[in-house]
Amino acid sequence: MGGIRLMIKILNTQSRDFDTLFEQILLRGKQDIEGVTHKASQILQEVANHKQSAILEQVRLFDEWNPKTINDLFITPQECQKAYQALDKDQAKALHIAYERIYSFHQKQKQQTWLDIEDNGSILGQRWSPIERVGLYIPGGKAAYPSSLLMNAIPAIVAGSQSIVVCTPTPKNQTNHLLLAALHICGIKEIYKVGGASAIGLMAYGIENIKKVDFISGPGNIFVATAKKIVFGEVGIDMIAGPSEIAIIADDKANVEYLAYDLLSQAEHDEMASSFLFTTSCEKAKQVAQTIDKILPTLPKERIASQSINNRGAIIVCDTLDEAIHLSNQLAPEHLEILTERPFEVMPKIKHAGAIFLGENTPEPIGDYLAGPNHTLPTGGSARFFSPLGVENFMKRSSIISFSKQAIQSLGKDCSLLAHLENLDAHKQAVLARLDTKQ
């Protein structure tokens, strides 16, 4: 390496300290929630107790502008329409393509009500219905993300939610015209210039003329994630998402430039983002590390990407492709790219990943914007038990049960016995009262 220190560290599975170092990587999902829980709780309590006045004061404090009344926080549909009309042709086309592809994909997810009639005449089933009022949190601090709006709003639209509320921070009262245009495309009418834990409180508790929501989704910083965790139970939430991350499994034939750019595509999101490459080639590892160092100074977000790559990135040299797959499964990454000669042969071996990108022509950003599947994904290893945001998040199930006379007669005795065994006599008698031969 010529004594030159590379920004991204290279680890080898054969190194004596590899297990210890990799264990630290696996712990990346342990956010410092304890450090912000007290502050987030205070903000939420203020909103719960003082409603409008608390929200206005928090906007003045955190977003550095001075709304006088709650009406000052409202973004009108007319503002959104004006922003949409001001788009140039290419911008409008890109947003519509993204909307249509995301909508088409999510439409295939919609669950249907079903009924099953048994021979004894009983009817069992499941009824799916939309969550009526949902709240979407869309980041707007370091950057504004119209793509996040599309990815969170479209599943709710497909699900049939009647009322969609959007909260987004507007530092110094500056709105993003692309986000406003995306709001117009989605047909969302209720939008508030509120961010952070304050926005979660507004949506979870409601204030004055703003009704509370039933479910909150959307990404955000540590305060947003912590606030969502605190209000869970008062409302439903999608997941507790941390900083963005990518892992790549690559063989010795993978394109070095592709690998470097794909790792950096997540690093430029946030200083806390994570980027990992599993490769079977020592030479490839060095080439990718050197290419990253060449690319970094050319990026507008060089400072953010450099911190991320230096502190939260790693290239891991593995003995075999199977070892790389095993380590990736332990990592359970948010985004997983497979850049090997036969990626579809690797895919069945992947147990845990939020989204899987197959082949060298499928960079992770294609999934961020317009491939179709949702880009709101589990992070920090939670892909072991969480799934991507989808239409089902904005729907709920009700069980359907209808017993016929024949069904209660044939199954009632067994049911009453189970109730008796649990010492629940009223349960038992409620069933026996309906039987022809009472016991």
Short mmCIF file of N, CA and C in Angstrom, two decimals, residues 197-265:
data_model
loop_
_atom_site.label_atom_id
_atom_site.label_comp_id
_atom_site.label_asym_id
_atom_site.label_seq_id
_atom_site.Cartn_x
_atom_site.Cartn_y
_atom_site.Cartn_z
N ALA A 197 -39.06 15.74 16.57
CA ALA A 197 -39.98 15.13 17.52
C ALA A 197 -41.29 15.91 17.62
N SER A 198 -41.24 17.22 17.35
CA SER A 198 -42.45 18.05 17.39
C SER A 198 -43.48 17.54 16.39
N ALA A 199 -43.03 17.19 15.20
CA ALA A 199 -43.94 16.69 14.17
C ALA A 199 -44.57 15.36 14.58
N ILE A 200 -43.76 14.51 15.20
CA ILE A 200 -44.30 13.22 15.65
C ILE A 200 -45.36 13.46 16.72
N GLY A 201 -45.11 14.42 17.61
CA GLY A 201 -46.10 14.76 18.63
C GLY A 201 -47.38 15.32 18.03
N LEU A 202 -47.23 16.22 17.06
CA LEU A 202 -48.41 16.79 16.40
C LEU A 202 -49.28 15.69 15.79
N MET A 203 -48.63 14.74 15.10
CA MET A 203 -49.40 13.70 14.42
C MET A 203 -49.96 12.67 15.41
N ALA A 204 -49.20 12.37 16.47
CA ALA A 204 -49.63 11.34 17.41
C ALA A 204 -50.73 11.82 18.35
N TYR A 205 -50.67 13.10 18.76
CA TYR A 205 -51.62 13.60 19.75
C TYR A 205 -52.69 14.53 19.18
N GLY A 206 -52.38 15.17 18.05
CA GLY A 206 -53.30 16.15 17.50
C GLY A 206 -53.25 17.45 18.30
N ILE A 207 -53.58 18.54 17.66
CA ILE A 207 -53.64 19.83 18.36
C ILE A 207 -54.81 20.64 17.81
N GLU A 208 -55.56 21.26 18.71
CA GLU A 208 -56.67 22.11 18.32
C GLU A 208 -57.44 21.53 17.13
N ASN A 209 -57.37 22.17 15.96
CA ASN A 209 -58.17 21.73 14.80
C ASN A 209 -57.49 20.64 13.96
N ILE A 210 -56.33 20.17 14.40
CA ILE A 210 -55.63 19.13 13.65
C ILE A 210 -55.85 17.79 14.36
N LYS A 211 -56.57 16.90 13.71
CA LYS A 211 -56.86 15.60 14.31
C LYS A 211 -55.61 14.72 14.36
N LYS A 212 -55.52 13.89 15.38
CA LYS A 212 -54.42 12.94 15.47
C LYS A 212 -54.54 11.90 14.37
N VAL A 213 -53.43 11.26 14.05
CA VAL A 213 -53.43 10.20 13.04
C VAL A 213 -53.48 8.85 13.75
N ASP A 214 -53.65 7.79 12.97
CA ASP A 214 -53.67 6.43 13.52
C ASP A 214 -52.34 5.71 13.31
N PHE A 215 -51.53 6.21 12.36
CA PHE A 215 -50.30 5.50 11.98
C PHE A 215 -49.30 6.52 11.43
N ILE A 216 -48.02 6.35 11.80
CA ILE A 216 -46.98 7.26 11.34
C ILE A 216 -45.89 6.47 10.63
N SER A 217 -45.49 6.95 9.46
CA SER A 217 -44.36 6.33 8.76
C SER A 217 -43.43 7.44 8.27
N GLY A 218 -42.22 7.02 7.88
CA GLY A 218 -41.27 7.96 7.30
C GLY A 218 -39.96 7.98 8.07
N PRO A 219 -38.88 8.28 7.35
CA PRO A 219 -37.55 8.31 7.96
C PRO A 219 -37.28 9.63 8.66
N GLY A 220 -36.23 9.66 9.47
CA GLY A 220 -35.85 10.90 10.14
C GLY A 220 -34.59 10.69 10.95
N ASN A 221 -34.17 11.74 11.66
CA ASN A 221 -32.95 11.65 12.46
C ASN A 221 -33.23 10.89 13.76
N ILE A 222 -32.24 10.89 14.66
CA ILE A 222 -32.34 10.14 15.90
C ILE A 222 -33.49 10.63 16.76
N PHE A 223 -33.81 11.95 16.73
CA PHE A 223 -34.92 12.49 17.52
C PHE A 223 -36.26 11.99 16.97
N VAL A 224 -36.36 11.93 15.65
CA VAL A 224 -37.59 11.43 15.02
C VAL A 224 -37.78 9.95 15.35
N ALA A 225 -36.71 9.17 15.19
CA ALA A 225 -36.78 7.73 15.47
C ALA A 225 -37.15 7.47 16.92
N THR A 226 -36.55 8.24 17.84
CA THR A 226 -36.83 8.05 19.27
C THR A 226 -38.26 8.46 19.59
N ALA A 227 -38.72 9.57 19.01
CA ALA A 227 -40.10 10.02 19.25
C ALA A 227 -41.10 8.98 18.73
N LYS A 228 -40.82 8.40 17.59
CA LYS A 228 -41.71 7.35 17.06
C LYS A 228 -41.78 6.17 18.02
N LYS A 229 -40.63 5.80 18.56
CA LYS A 229 -40.60 4.70 19.52
C LYS A 229 -41.43 5.02 20.75
N ILE A 230 -41.37 6.27 21.23
CA ILE A 230 -42.10 6.67 22.43
C ILE A 230 -43.61 6.65 22.21
N VAL A 231 -44.07 7.12 21.03
CA VAL A 231 -45.53 7.22 20.79
C VAL A 231 -46.14 5.92 20.30
N PHE A 232 -45.29 4.91 20.04
CA PHE A 232 -45.83 3.62 19.58
C PHE A 232 -46.78 3.06 20.64
N GLY A 233 -47.96 2.69 20.21
CA GLY A 233 -49.01 2.26 21.13
C GLY A 233 -50.12 3.29 21.15
N GLU A 234 -49.72 4.57 21.19
CA GLU A 234 -50.69 5.66 20.98
C GLU A 234 -51.11 5.65 19.52
N VAL A 235 -50.14 5.40 18.65
CA VAL A 235 -50.36 5.23 17.21
C VAL A 235 -49.50 4.06 16.74
N GLY A 236 -49.78 3.57 15.55
CA GLY A 236 -48.89 2.59 14.94
C GLY A 236 -47.72 3.29 14.26
N ILE A 237 -46.62 2.58 14.10
CA ILE A 237 -45.47 3.13 13.37
C ILE A 237 -44.96 2.08 12.39
N ASP A 238 -44.21 2.55 11.39
CA ASP A 238 -43.68 1.62 10.39
C ASP A 238 -42.49 0.83 10.95
N MET A 239 -41.46 1.51 11.41
CA MET A 239 -40.26 0.88 11.95
C MET A 239 -39.41 1.97 12.58
N ILE A 240 -38.36 1.57 13.32
CA ILE A 240 -37.42 2.54 13.88
C ILE A 240 -36.17 2.45 13.03
N ALA A 241 -36.05 3.34 12.07
CA ALA A 241 -34.96 3.25 11.09
C ALA A 241 -33.78 4.12 11.50
N GLY A 242 -32.59 3.58 11.30
CA GLY A 242 -31.37 4.33 11.59
C GLY A 242 -30.72 4.85 10.32
N PRO A 243 -29.44 5.18 10.38
CA PRO A 243 -28.73 5.71 9.21
C PRO A 243 -28.70 4.70 8.07
N SER A 244 -28.60 5.22 6.84
CA SER A 244 -28.60 4.38 5.65
C SER A 244 -27.35 3.51 5.59
N GLU A 245 -27.48 2.38 4.88
CA GLU A 245 -26.33 1.47 4.78
C GLU A 245 -26.41 0.63 3.50
N ILE A 246 -25.24 0.19 3.05
CA ILE A 246 -25.16 -0.67 1.88
C ILE A 246 -24.10 -1.74 2.13
N ALA A 247 -24.36 -2.93 1.63
CA ALA A 247 -23.35 -3.99 1.59
C ALA A 247 -23.31 -4.52 0.16
N ILE A 248 -22.12 -4.89 -0.28
CA ILE A 248 -21.95 -5.42 -1.63
C ILE A 248 -21.17 -6.74 -1.53
N ILE A 249 -21.67 -7.76 -2.21
CA ILE A 249 -20.93 -9.01 -2.37
C ILE A 249 -20.39 -9.03 -3.79
N ALA A 250 -19.07 -9.08 -3.93
CA ALA A 250 -18.46 -8.98 -5.26
C ALA A 250 -17.39 -10.05 -5.45
N ASP A 251 -17.31 -10.57 -6.68
CA ASP A 251 -16.23 -11.50 -6.99
C ASP A 251 -15.08 -10.74 -7.65
N ASP A 252 -14.08 -11.47 -8.12
CA ASP A 252 -12.87 -10.81 -8.66
C ASP A 252 -13.07 -10.20 -10.04
N LYS A 253 -14.26 -10.39 -10.63
CA LYS A 253 -14.53 -9.81 -11.95
C LYS A 253 -15.38 -8.54 -11.87
N ALA A 254 -15.79 -8.14 -10.70
CA ALA A 254 -16.65 -6.96 -10.55
C ALA A 254 -15.90 -5.68 -10.94
N ASN A 255 -16.65 -4.74 -11.49
CA ASN A 255 -16.09 -3.47 -11.96
C ASN A 255 -15.71 -2.59 -10.76
N VAL A 256 -14.45 -2.21 -10.68
CA VAL A 256 -13.93 -1.45 -9.54
C VAL A 256 -14.63 -0.10 -9.40
N GLU A 257 -14.82 0.60 -10.50
CA GLU A 257 -15.46 1.92 -10.44
C GLU A 257 -16.90 1.80 -9.95
N TYR A 258 -17.62 0.76 -10.44
CA TYR A 258 -18.99 0.56 -9.97
C TYR A 258 -19.01 0.36 -8.45
N LEU A 259 -18.10 -0.47 -7.97
CA LEU A 259 -18.05 -0.77 -6.54
C LEU A 259 -17.78 0.49 -5.72
N ALA A 260 -16.83 1.29 -6.16
CA ALA A 260 -16.47 2.51 -5.42
C ALA A 260 -17.64 3.49 -5.37
N TYR A 261 -18.27 3.74 -6.52
CA TYR A 261 -19.38 4.68 -6.54
C TYR A 261 -20.57 4.17 -5.73
N ASP A 262 -20.83 2.88 -5.81
CA ASP A 262 -21.98 2.33 -5.08
C ASP A 262 -21.78 2.43 -3.57
N LEU A 263 -20.57 2.21 -3.11
CA LEU A 263 -20.28 2.39 -1.68
C LEU A 263 -20.47 3.85 -1.27
N LEU A 264 -19.99 4.75 -2.12
CA LEU A 264 -20.09 6.18 -1.81
C LEU A 264 -21.53 6.70 -1.92
N SER A 265 -22.36 6.01 -2.68
CA SER A 265 -23.75 6.46 -2.83
C SER A 265 -24.48 6.48 -1.50
#
